[in-house]
Protein backbone atom coordinates (compact mmCIF):
# COMPACT_ATOMS: atom_id res chain seq x y z
CA UNK A 1 0.00 0.00 0.00
CA UNK A 2 1.38 3.40 -0.92
CA UNK A 3 1.93 6.00 1.71
CA UNK A 4 1.96 9.77 1.46
CA UNK A 5 3.62 11.85 4.14
CA UNK A 6 2.78 15.53 4.56
CA UNK A 7 4.94 17.79 6.71
CA UNK A 8 3.37 21.01 7.97
CA UNK A 9 5.75 23.52 9.55
CA UNK A 10 5.33 27.10 10.76
CA UNK A 11 6.61 29.58 8.19
CA UNK A 12 10.11 30.86 8.93
CA UNK A 13 8.88 34.36 9.77
CA UNK A 14 6.21 33.08 12.19
CA UNK A 15 6.98 32.80 15.89
CA UNK A 16 6.81 29.21 17.10
CA UNK A 17 6.05 29.21 20.83
CA UNK A 18 5.89 25.42 21.05
CA UNK A 19 9.34 25.06 19.52
CA UNK A 20 10.67 27.82 21.76
CA UNK A 21 9.32 26.05 24.84
CA UNK A 22 11.13 22.87 23.81
CA UNK A 23 14.30 24.86 23.19
CA UNK A 24 14.20 26.39 26.66
CA UNK A 25 13.54 22.99 28.24
CA UNK A 26 16.69 21.52 26.69
CA UNK A 27 18.80 23.31 29.30
CA UNK A 28 16.97 21.47 32.06
CA UNK A 29 18.26 18.14 30.80
CA UNK A 30 21.75 19.46 30.10
CA UNK A 31 21.65 19.57 26.31
CA UNK A 32 23.62 22.41 24.72
CA UNK A 33 24.43 22.70 21.03
CA UNK A 34 20.89 23.22 19.80
CA UNK A 35 20.42 26.66 18.26
CA UNK A 36 16.74 26.46 17.39
CA UNK A 37 13.75 24.15 17.56
CA UNK A 38 10.69 24.33 15.31
CA UNK A 39 7.61 22.23 15.93
CA UNK A 40 5.22 21.21 13.20
CA UNK A 41 2.95 18.36 12.21
CA UNK A 42 3.45 15.12 10.35
CA UNK A 43 0.58 13.36 8.60
CA UNK A 44 0.84 9.80 7.30
CA UNK A 45 -1.82 8.90 4.71
CA UNK A 46 -2.21 5.25 3.75
CA UNK A 47 -3.62 5.00 0.22
CA UNK A 48 -5.80 2.18 -1.08
CA UNK A 49 -6.69 3.87 -4.36
CA UNK A 50 -5.62 6.52 -6.78
CA UNK A 51 -5.04 10.00 -5.38
CA UNK A 52 -3.65 12.57 -7.80
CA UNK A 53 -0.97 15.10 -7.02
CA UNK A 54 -3.57 17.84 -7.47
CA UNK A 55 -5.86 16.17 -4.92
CA UNK A 56 -2.98 15.79 -2.48
CA UNK A 57 -2.12 19.44 -2.89
CA UNK A 58 -5.72 20.46 -2.32
CA UNK A 59 -6.18 18.32 0.78
CA UNK A 60 -2.90 19.51 2.26
CA UNK A 61 -3.74 23.17 1.66
CA UNK A 62 -7.37 22.79 2.77
CA UNK A 63 -7.36 20.29 5.64
CA UNK A 64 -3.82 19.86 6.92
CA UNK A 65 -2.15 23.25 6.83
CA UNK A 66 -3.16 26.81 7.57
CA UNK A 67 -1.34 28.33 4.62
CA UNK A 68 -1.39 31.80 6.14
CA UNK A 69 1.09 30.72 8.79
CA UNK A 70 2.28 27.26 7.71
CA UNK A 71 4.16 25.68 4.83
CA UNK A 72 3.58 22.10 3.75
CA UNK A 73 5.58 19.49 1.88
CA UNK A 74 4.10 16.37 0.26
CA UNK A 75 6.19 13.22 -0.07
CA UNK A 76 5.06 10.03 -1.77
CA UNK A 77 6.58 6.87 -0.32
CA UNK A 78 6.38 3.28 -1.53
CA UNK A 79 4.92 2.12 -4.83
CA UNK A 80 2.09 3.97 -6.53
CA UNK B 1 24.59 23.85 10.23
CA UNK B 2 23.45 20.34 10.94
CA UNK B 3 19.80 19.57 11.41
CA UNK B 4 18.10 16.82 13.33
CA UNK B 5 14.51 15.89 12.59
CA UNK B 6 12.42 13.97 15.11
CA UNK B 7 9.11 12.39 14.11
CA UNK B 8 6.67 11.59 16.88
CA UNK B 9 3.68 9.46 15.90
CA UNK B 10 0.89 7.81 17.89
CA UNK B 11 1.61 4.13 18.46
CA UNK B 12 -0.20 1.83 16.04
CA UNK B 13 -2.50 0.45 18.75
CA UNK B 14 -3.48 3.93 19.99
CA UNK B 15 -6.61 5.62 18.65
CA UNK B 16 -5.79 8.82 16.78
CA UNK B 17 -8.85 11.10 16.86
CA UNK B 18 -7.06 13.93 15.02
CA UNK B 19 -6.13 11.64 12.15
CA UNK B 20 -9.64 10.17 12.08
CA UNK B 21 -11.12 13.67 11.87
CA UNK B 22 -8.92 14.44 8.87
CA UNK B 23 -9.90 11.12 7.28
CA UNK B 24 -13.61 11.88 7.63
CA UNK B 25 -13.11 15.37 6.22
CA UNK B 26 -11.54 14.01 3.03
CA UNK B 27 -14.98 13.04 1.76
CA UNK B 28 -16.10 16.66 1.94
CA UNK B 29 -13.53 17.66 -0.67
CA UNK B 30 -14.16 14.59 -2.83
CA UNK B 31 -10.98 12.65 -2.10
CA UNK B 32 -11.38 8.87 -2.09
CA UNK B 33 -8.53 6.38 -2.07
CA UNK B 34 -7.20 7.20 1.39
CA UNK B 35 -7.56 4.25 3.76
CA UNK B 36 -6.18 5.82 6.91
CA UNK B 37 -4.68 9.04 8.24
CA UNK B 38 -2.39 9.31 11.27
CA UNK B 39 -1.38 12.67 12.71
CA UNK B 40 1.83 13.18 14.63
CA UNK B 41 4.46 15.81 15.25
CA UNK B 42 7.61 16.86 13.45
CA UNK B 43 10.43 18.66 15.26
CA UNK B 44 13.31 20.33 13.42
CA UNK B 45 16.37 20.99 15.60
CA UNK B 46 19.10 23.24 14.23
CA UNK B 47 22.42 22.34 15.82
CA UNK B 48 25.29 24.73 16.43
CA UNK B 49 27.35 22.34 18.55
CA UNK B 50 27.90 18.72 19.35
CA UNK B 51 24.85 16.72 20.41
CA UNK B 52 25.39 13.01 20.91
CA UNK B 53 23.02 10.28 19.81
CA UNK B 54 22.42 9.47 23.48
CA UNK B 55 21.46 13.10 24.18
CA UNK B 56 19.14 13.14 21.18
CA UNK B 57 17.51 9.95 22.37
CA UNK B 58 17.05 11.37 25.86
CA UNK B 59 15.59 14.67 24.68
CA UNK B 60 13.21 12.92 22.29
CA UNK B 61 12.00 10.52 24.96
CA UNK B 62 11.81 13.20 27.66
CA UNK B 63 10.65 16.37 25.94
CA UNK B 64 9.24 15.52 22.53
CA UNK B 65 7.33 12.27 22.87
CA UNK B 66 5.05 10.70 25.43
CA UNK B 67 6.49 7.21 25.11
CA UNK B 68 3.45 5.60 26.69
CA UNK B 69 1.37 6.43 23.63
CA UNK B 70 3.86 7.69 21.03
CA UNK B 71 6.82 6.35 19.08
CA UNK B 72 9.64 8.58 17.90
CA UNK B 73 12.25 8.43 15.16
CA UNK B 74 15.42 10.52 15.07
CA UNK B 75 16.98 11.48 11.73
CA UNK B 76 20.23 13.41 11.32
CA UNK B 77 20.34 15.56 8.20
CA UNK B 78 23.21 17.52 6.68
CA UNK B 79 26.82 17.49 7.79
CA UNK B 80 27.80 16.94 11.40
mmCIF file with all atom_site columns, C-alpha atoms in Angstrom:
data_model
loop_
_atom_site.group_PDB
_atom_site.id
_atom_site.type_symbol
_atom_site.label_atom_id
_atom_site.label_alt_id
_atom_site.label_comp_id
_atom_site.label_asym_id
_atom_site.label_entity_id
_atom_site.label_seq_id
_atom_site.pdbx_PDB_ins_code
_atom_site.Cartn_x
_atom_site.Cartn_y
_atom_site.Cartn_z
_atom_site.occupancy
_atom_site.B_iso_or_equiv
_atom_site.pdbx_formal_charge
_atom_site.auth_seq_id
_atom_site.auth_comp_id
_atom_site.auth_asym_id
_atom_site.auth_atom_id
_atom_site.pdbx_PDB_model_num
ATOM 1   C CA . UNK A 1 1  ? 0.000   0.000  0.000  1.00 0.00 ? 1  UNK A CA 1
ATOM 2   C CA . UNK A 1 2  ? 1.377   3.395  -0.919 1.00 0.00 ? 2  UNK A CA 1
ATOM 3   C CA . UNK A 1 3  ? 1.935   6.000  1.712  1.00 0.00 ? 3  UNK A CA 1
ATOM 4   C CA . UNK A 1 4  ? 1.964   9.766  1.461  1.00 0.00 ? 4  UNK A CA 1
ATOM 5   C CA . UNK A 1 5  ? 3.625   11.853 4.142  1.00 0.00 ? 5  UNK A CA 1
ATOM 6   C CA . UNK A 1 6  ? 2.779   15.532 4.563  1.00 0.00 ? 6  UNK A CA 1
ATOM 7   C CA . UNK A 1 7  ? 4.939   17.794 6.709  1.00 0.00 ? 7  UNK A CA 1
ATOM 8   C CA . UNK A 1 8  ? 3.371   21.008 7.966  1.00 0.00 ? 8  UNK A CA 1
ATOM 9   C CA . UNK A 1 9  ? 5.754   23.516 9.552  1.00 0.00 ? 9  UNK A CA 1
ATOM 10  C CA . UNK A 1 10 ? 5.325   27.101 10.765 1.00 0.00 ? 10 UNK A CA 1
ATOM 11  C CA . UNK A 1 11 ? 6.614   29.575 8.192  1.00 0.00 ? 11 UNK A CA 1
ATOM 12  C CA . UNK A 1 12 ? 10.112  30.865 8.933  1.00 0.00 ? 12 UNK A CA 1
ATOM 13  C CA . UNK A 1 13 ? 8.877   34.356 9.767  1.00 0.00 ? 13 UNK A CA 1
ATOM 14  C CA . UNK A 1 14 ? 6.213   33.077 12.189 1.00 0.00 ? 14 UNK A CA 1
ATOM 15  C CA . UNK A 1 15 ? 6.977   32.803 15.892 1.00 0.00 ? 15 UNK A CA 1
ATOM 16  C CA . UNK A 1 16 ? 6.809   29.205 17.100 1.00 0.00 ? 16 UNK A CA 1
ATOM 17  C CA . UNK A 1 17 ? 6.049   29.212 20.833 1.00 0.00 ? 17 UNK A CA 1
ATOM 18  C CA . UNK A 1 18 ? 5.891   25.421 21.046 1.00 0.00 ? 18 UNK A CA 1
ATOM 19  C CA . UNK A 1 19 ? 9.343   25.064 19.525 1.00 0.00 ? 19 UNK A CA 1
ATOM 20  C CA . UNK A 1 20 ? 10.673  27.824 21.760 1.00 0.00 ? 20 UNK A CA 1
ATOM 21  C CA . UNK A 1 21 ? 9.324   26.051 24.837 1.00 0.00 ? 21 UNK A CA 1
ATOM 22  C CA . UNK A 1 22 ? 11.133  22.868 23.813 1.00 0.00 ? 22 UNK A CA 1
ATOM 23  C CA . UNK A 1 23 ? 14.303  24.862 23.192 1.00 0.00 ? 23 UNK A CA 1
ATOM 24  C CA . UNK A 1 24 ? 14.201  26.386 26.664 1.00 0.00 ? 24 UNK A CA 1
ATOM 25  C CA . UNK A 1 25 ? 13.539  22.990 28.240 1.00 0.00 ? 25 UNK A CA 1
ATOM 26  C CA . UNK A 1 26 ? 16.694  21.521 26.692 1.00 0.00 ? 26 UNK A CA 1
ATOM 27  C CA . UNK A 1 27 ? 18.797  23.312 29.299 1.00 0.00 ? 27 UNK A CA 1
ATOM 28  C CA . UNK A 1 28 ? 16.968  21.472 32.058 1.00 0.00 ? 28 UNK A CA 1
ATOM 29  C CA . UNK A 1 29 ? 18.260  18.140 30.795 1.00 0.00 ? 29 UNK A CA 1
ATOM 30  C CA . UNK A 1 30 ? 21.754  19.460 30.101 1.00 0.00 ? 30 UNK A CA 1
ATOM 31  C CA . UNK A 1 31 ? 21.650  19.568 26.311 1.00 0.00 ? 31 UNK A CA 1
ATOM 32  C CA . UNK A 1 32 ? 23.625  22.406 24.720 1.00 0.00 ? 32 UNK A CA 1
ATOM 33  C CA . UNK A 1 33 ? 24.427  22.698 21.034 1.00 0.00 ? 33 UNK A CA 1
ATOM 34  C CA . UNK A 1 34 ? 20.885  23.221 19.797 1.00 0.00 ? 34 UNK A CA 1
ATOM 35  C CA . UNK A 1 35 ? 20.422  26.665 18.256 1.00 0.00 ? 35 UNK A CA 1
ATOM 36  C CA . UNK A 1 36 ? 16.738  26.460 17.391 1.00 0.00 ? 36 UNK A CA 1
ATOM 37  C CA . UNK A 1 37 ? 13.746  24.152 17.556 1.00 0.00 ? 37 UNK A CA 1
ATOM 38  C CA . UNK A 1 38 ? 10.688  24.335 15.313 1.00 0.00 ? 38 UNK A CA 1
ATOM 39  C CA . UNK A 1 39 ? 7.614   22.230 15.933 1.00 0.00 ? 39 UNK A CA 1
ATOM 40  C CA . UNK A 1 40 ? 5.223   21.206 13.200 1.00 0.00 ? 40 UNK A CA 1
ATOM 41  C CA . UNK A 1 41 ? 2.948   18.363 12.214 1.00 0.00 ? 41 UNK A CA 1
ATOM 42  C CA . UNK A 1 42 ? 3.448   15.122 10.347 1.00 0.00 ? 42 UNK A CA 1
ATOM 43  C CA . UNK A 1 43 ? 0.584   13.360 8.603  1.00 0.00 ? 43 UNK A CA 1
ATOM 44  C CA . UNK A 1 44 ? 0.841   9.802  7.300  1.00 0.00 ? 44 UNK A CA 1
ATOM 45  C CA . UNK A 1 45 ? -1.820  8.900  4.709  1.00 0.00 ? 45 UNK A CA 1
ATOM 46  C CA . UNK A 1 46 ? -2.214  5.247  3.755  1.00 0.00 ? 46 UNK A CA 1
ATOM 47  C CA . UNK A 1 47 ? -3.619  4.996  0.219  1.00 0.00 ? 47 UNK A CA 1
ATOM 48  C CA . UNK A 1 48 ? -5.795  2.184  -1.079 1.00 0.00 ? 48 UNK A CA 1
ATOM 49  C CA . UNK A 1 49 ? -6.690  3.872  -4.358 1.00 0.00 ? 49 UNK A CA 1
ATOM 50  C CA . UNK A 1 50 ? -5.616  6.524  -6.780 1.00 0.00 ? 50 UNK A CA 1
ATOM 51  C CA . UNK A 1 51 ? -5.040  9.997  -5.381 1.00 0.00 ? 51 UNK A CA 1
ATOM 52  C CA . UNK A 1 52 ? -3.651  12.567 -7.803 1.00 0.00 ? 52 UNK A CA 1
ATOM 53  C CA . UNK A 1 53 ? -0.970  15.103 -7.018 1.00 0.00 ? 53 UNK A CA 1
ATOM 54  C CA . UNK A 1 54 ? -3.575  17.840 -7.468 1.00 0.00 ? 54 UNK A CA 1
ATOM 55  C CA . UNK A 1 55 ? -5.860  16.168 -4.920 1.00 0.00 ? 55 UNK A CA 1
ATOM 56  C CA . UNK A 1 56 ? -2.976  15.795 -2.476 1.00 0.00 ? 56 UNK A CA 1
ATOM 57  C CA . UNK A 1 57 ? -2.124  19.442 -2.889 1.00 0.00 ? 57 UNK A CA 1
ATOM 58  C CA . UNK A 1 58 ? -5.721  20.465 -2.325 1.00 0.00 ? 58 UNK A CA 1
ATOM 59  C CA . UNK A 1 59 ? -6.183  18.325 0.780  1.00 0.00 ? 59 UNK A CA 1
ATOM 60  C CA . UNK A 1 60 ? -2.901  19.515 2.258  1.00 0.00 ? 60 UNK A CA 1
ATOM 61  C CA . UNK A 1 61 ? -3.744  23.169 1.663  1.00 0.00 ? 61 UNK A CA 1
ATOM 62  C CA . UNK A 1 62 ? -7.371  22.787 2.771  1.00 0.00 ? 62 UNK A CA 1
ATOM 63  C CA . UNK A 1 63 ? -7.359  20.288 5.636  1.00 0.00 ? 63 UNK A CA 1
ATOM 64  C CA . UNK A 1 64 ? -3.822  19.856 6.918  1.00 0.00 ? 64 UNK A CA 1
ATOM 65  C CA . UNK A 1 65 ? -2.149  23.246 6.826  1.00 0.00 ? 65 UNK A CA 1
ATOM 66  C CA . UNK A 1 66 ? -3.156  26.812 7.574  1.00 0.00 ? 66 UNK A CA 1
ATOM 67  C CA . UNK A 1 67 ? -1.342  28.332 4.616  1.00 0.00 ? 67 UNK A CA 1
ATOM 68  C CA . UNK A 1 68 ? -1.392  31.804 6.143  1.00 0.00 ? 68 UNK A CA 1
ATOM 69  C CA . UNK A 1 69 ? 1.095   30.722 8.792  1.00 0.00 ? 69 UNK A CA 1
ATOM 70  C CA . UNK A 1 70 ? 2.284   27.255 7.710  1.00 0.00 ? 70 UNK A CA 1
ATOM 71  C CA . UNK A 1 71 ? 4.156   25.681 4.826  1.00 0.00 ? 71 UNK A CA 1
ATOM 72  C CA . UNK A 1 72 ? 3.578   22.102 3.748  1.00 0.00 ? 72 UNK A CA 1
ATOM 73  C CA . UNK A 1 73 ? 5.576   19.487 1.875  1.00 0.00 ? 73 UNK A CA 1
ATOM 74  C CA . UNK A 1 74 ? 4.097   16.373 0.257  1.00 0.00 ? 74 UNK A CA 1
ATOM 75  C CA . UNK A 1 75 ? 6.194   13.220 -0.073 1.00 0.00 ? 75 UNK A CA 1
ATOM 76  C CA . UNK A 1 76 ? 5.056   10.025 -1.771 1.00 0.00 ? 76 UNK A CA 1
ATOM 77  C CA . UNK A 1 77 ? 6.575   6.875  -0.322 1.00 0.00 ? 77 UNK A CA 1
ATOM 78  C CA . UNK A 1 78 ? 6.385   3.280  -1.535 1.00 0.00 ? 78 UNK A CA 1
ATOM 79  C CA . UNK A 1 79 ? 4.921   2.118  -4.830 1.00 0.00 ? 79 UNK A CA 1
ATOM 80  C CA . UNK A 1 80 ? 2.092   3.968  -6.528 1.00 0.00 ? 80 UNK A CA 1
ATOM 81  C CA . UNK B 2 1  ? 24.587  23.846 10.227 1.00 0.00 ? 1  UNK B CA 1
ATOM 82  C CA . UNK B 2 2  ? 23.447  20.336 10.942 1.00 0.00 ? 2  UNK B CA 1
ATOM 83  C CA . UNK B 2 3  ? 19.797  19.569 11.406 1.00 0.00 ? 3  UNK B CA 1
ATOM 84  C CA . UNK B 2 4  ? 18.099  16.820 13.332 1.00 0.00 ? 4  UNK B CA 1
ATOM 85  C CA . UNK B 2 5  ? 14.508  15.889 12.587 1.00 0.00 ? 5  UNK B CA 1
ATOM 86  C CA . UNK B 2 6  ? 12.418  13.970 15.105 1.00 0.00 ? 6  UNK B CA 1
ATOM 87  C CA . UNK B 2 7  ? 9.113   12.394 14.107 1.00 0.00 ? 7  UNK B CA 1
ATOM 88  C CA . UNK B 2 8  ? 6.666   11.594 16.883 1.00 0.00 ? 8  UNK B CA 1
ATOM 89  C CA . UNK B 2 9  ? 3.678   9.456  15.902 1.00 0.00 ? 9  UNK B CA 1
ATOM 90  C CA . UNK B 2 10 ? 0.890   7.812  17.895 1.00 0.00 ? 10 UNK B CA 1
ATOM 91  C CA . UNK B 2 11 ? 1.611   4.134  18.464 1.00 0.00 ? 11 UNK B CA 1
ATOM 92  C CA . UNK B 2 12 ? -0.204  1.829  16.040 1.00 0.00 ? 12 UNK B CA 1
ATOM 93  C CA . UNK B 2 13 ? -2.500  0.453  18.745 1.00 0.00 ? 13 UNK B CA 1
ATOM 94  C CA . UNK B 2 14 ? -3.479  3.929  19.988 1.00 0.00 ? 14 UNK B CA 1
ATOM 95  C CA . UNK B 2 15 ? -6.610  5.623  18.647 1.00 0.00 ? 15 UNK B CA 1
ATOM 96  C CA . UNK B 2 16 ? -5.785  8.819  16.775 1.00 0.00 ? 16 UNK B CA 1
ATOM 97  C CA . UNK B 2 17 ? -8.848  11.097 16.858 1.00 0.00 ? 17 UNK B CA 1
ATOM 98  C CA . UNK B 2 18 ? -7.061  13.926 15.019 1.00 0.00 ? 18 UNK B CA 1
ATOM 99  C CA . UNK B 2 19 ? -6.127  11.638 12.149 1.00 0.00 ? 19 UNK B CA 1
ATOM 100 C CA . UNK B 2 20 ? -9.638  10.175 12.083 1.00 0.00 ? 20 UNK B CA 1
ATOM 101 C CA . UNK B 2 21 ? -11.124 13.668 11.873 1.00 0.00 ? 21 UNK B CA 1
ATOM 102 C CA . UNK B 2 22 ? -8.922  14.441 8.868  1.00 0.00 ? 22 UNK B CA 1
ATOM 103 C CA . UNK B 2 23 ? -9.898  11.124 7.283  1.00 0.00 ? 23 UNK B CA 1
ATOM 104 C CA . UNK B 2 24 ? -13.607 11.882 7.628  1.00 0.00 ? 24 UNK B CA 1
ATOM 105 C CA . UNK B 2 25 ? -13.113 15.372 6.224  1.00 0.00 ? 25 UNK B CA 1
ATOM 106 C CA . UNK B 2 26 ? -11.538 14.008 3.031  1.00 0.00 ? 26 UNK B CA 1
ATOM 107 C CA . UNK B 2 27 ? -14.978 13.040 1.756  1.00 0.00 ? 27 UNK B CA 1
ATOM 108 C CA . UNK B 2 28 ? -16.098 16.657 1.938  1.00 0.00 ? 28 UNK B CA 1
ATOM 109 C CA . UNK B 2 29 ? -13.527 17.660 -0.669 1.00 0.00 ? 29 UNK B CA 1
ATOM 110 C CA . UNK B 2 30 ? -14.158 14.592 -2.832 1.00 0.00 ? 30 UNK B CA 1
ATOM 111 C CA . UNK B 2 31 ? -10.977 12.646 -2.103 1.00 0.00 ? 31 UNK B CA 1
ATOM 112 C CA . UNK B 2 32 ? -11.381 8.869  -2.085 1.00 0.00 ? 32 UNK B CA 1
ATOM 113 C CA . UNK B 2 33 ? -8.526  6.377  -2.073 1.00 0.00 ? 33 UNK B CA 1
ATOM 114 C CA . UNK B 2 34 ? -7.198  7.203  1.385  1.00 0.00 ? 34 UNK B CA 1
ATOM 115 C CA . UNK B 2 35 ? -7.565  4.246  3.763  1.00 0.00 ? 35 UNK B CA 1
ATOM 116 C CA . UNK B 2 36 ? -6.175  5.823  6.906  1.00 0.00 ? 36 UNK B CA 1
ATOM 117 C CA . UNK B 2 37 ? -4.676  9.042  8.244  1.00 0.00 ? 37 UNK B CA 1
ATOM 118 C CA . UNK B 2 38 ? -2.390  9.311  11.270 1.00 0.00 ? 38 UNK B CA 1
ATOM 119 C CA . UNK B 2 39 ? -1.375  12.668 12.709 1.00 0.00 ? 39 UNK B CA 1
ATOM 120 C CA . UNK B 2 40 ? 1.827   13.184 14.632 1.00 0.00 ? 40 UNK B CA 1
ATOM 121 C CA . UNK B 2 41 ? 4.465   15.815 15.245 1.00 0.00 ? 41 UNK B CA 1
ATOM 122 C CA . UNK B 2 42 ? 7.614   16.858 13.447 1.00 0.00 ? 42 UNK B CA 1
ATOM 123 C CA . UNK B 2 43 ? 10.432  18.656 15.259 1.00 0.00 ? 43 UNK B CA 1
ATOM 124 C CA . UNK B 2 44 ? 13.307  20.328 13.424 1.00 0.00 ? 44 UNK B CA 1
ATOM 125 C CA . UNK B 2 45 ? 16.369  20.990 15.602 1.00 0.00 ? 45 UNK B CA 1
ATOM 126 C CA . UNK B 2 46 ? 19.104  23.240 14.229 1.00 0.00 ? 46 UNK B CA 1
ATOM 127 C CA . UNK B 2 47 ? 22.423  22.338 15.819 1.00 0.00 ? 47 UNK B CA 1
ATOM 128 C CA . UNK B 2 48 ? 25.295  24.732 16.427 1.00 0.00 ? 48 UNK B CA 1
ATOM 129 C CA . UNK B 2 49 ? 27.348  22.343 18.547 1.00 0.00 ? 49 UNK B CA 1
ATOM 130 C CA . UNK B 2 50 ? 27.901  18.717 19.346 1.00 0.00 ? 50 UNK B CA 1
ATOM 131 C CA . UNK B 2 51 ? 24.853  16.723 20.409 1.00 0.00 ? 51 UNK B CA 1
ATOM 132 C CA . UNK B 2 52 ? 25.392  13.006 20.909 1.00 0.00 ? 52 UNK B CA 1
ATOM 133 C CA . UNK B 2 53 ? 23.024  10.285 19.814 1.00 0.00 ? 53 UNK B CA 1
ATOM 134 C CA . UNK B 2 54 ? 22.422  9.475  23.482 1.00 0.00 ? 54 UNK B CA 1
ATOM 135 C CA . UNK B 2 55 ? 21.456  13.098 24.177 1.00 0.00 ? 55 UNK B CA 1
ATOM 136 C CA . UNK B 2 56 ? 19.142  13.142 21.183 1.00 0.00 ? 56 UNK B CA 1
ATOM 137 C CA . UNK B 2 57 ? 17.505  9.953  22.372 1.00 0.00 ? 57 UNK B CA 1
ATOM 138 C CA . UNK B 2 58 ? 17.049  11.369 25.863 1.00 0.00 ? 58 UNK B CA 1
ATOM 139 C CA . UNK B 2 59 ? 15.591  14.672 24.685 1.00 0.00 ? 59 UNK B CA 1
ATOM 140 C CA . UNK B 2 60 ? 13.211  12.924 22.288 1.00 0.00 ? 60 UNK B CA 1
ATOM 141 C CA . UNK B 2 61 ? 11.996  10.515 24.959 1.00 0.00 ? 61 UNK B CA 1
ATOM 142 C CA . UNK B 2 62 ? 11.809  13.200 27.659 1.00 0.00 ? 62 UNK B CA 1
ATOM 143 C CA . UNK B 2 63 ? 10.650  16.368 25.936 1.00 0.00 ? 63 UNK B CA 1
ATOM 144 C CA . UNK B 2 64 ? 9.236   15.523 22.534 1.00 0.00 ? 64 UNK B CA 1
ATOM 145 C CA . UNK B 2 65 ? 7.330   12.268 22.867 1.00 0.00 ? 65 UNK B CA 1
ATOM 146 C CA . UNK B 2 66 ? 5.053   10.704 25.428 1.00 0.00 ? 66 UNK B CA 1
ATOM 147 C CA . UNK B 2 67 ? 6.493   7.209  25.107 1.00 0.00 ? 67 UNK B CA 1
ATOM 148 C CA . UNK B 2 68 ? 3.446   5.604  26.694 1.00 0.00 ? 68 UNK B CA 1
ATOM 149 C CA . UNK B 2 69 ? 1.368   6.433  23.628 1.00 0.00 ? 69 UNK B CA 1
ATOM 150 C CA . UNK B 2 70 ? 3.864   7.688  21.027 1.00 0.00 ? 70 UNK B CA 1
ATOM 151 C CA . UNK B 2 71 ? 6.818   6.351  19.081 1.00 0.00 ? 71 UNK B CA 1
ATOM 152 C CA . UNK B 2 72 ? 9.637   8.577  17.901 1.00 0.00 ? 72 UNK B CA 1
ATOM 153 C CA . UNK B 2 73 ? 12.251  8.434  15.156 1.00 0.00 ? 73 UNK B CA 1
ATOM 154 C CA . UNK B 2 74 ? 15.424  10.523 15.075 1.00 0.00 ? 74 UNK B CA 1
ATOM 155 C CA . UNK B 2 75 ? 16.981  11.484 11.731 1.00 0.00 ? 75 UNK B CA 1
ATOM 156 C CA . UNK B 2 76 ? 20.230  13.406 11.325 1.00 0.00 ? 76 UNK B CA 1
ATOM 157 C CA . UNK B 2 77 ? 20.344  15.562 8.196  1.00 0.00 ? 77 UNK B CA 1
ATOM 158 C CA . UNK B 2 78 ? 23.213  17.522 6.683  1.00 0.00 ? 78 UNK B CA 1
ATOM 159 C CA . UNK B 2 79 ? 26.822  17.487 7.793  1.00 0.00 ? 79 UNK B CA 1
ATOM 160 C CA . UNK B 2 80 ? 27.804  16.941 11.405 1.00 0.00 ? 80 UNK B CA 1
#
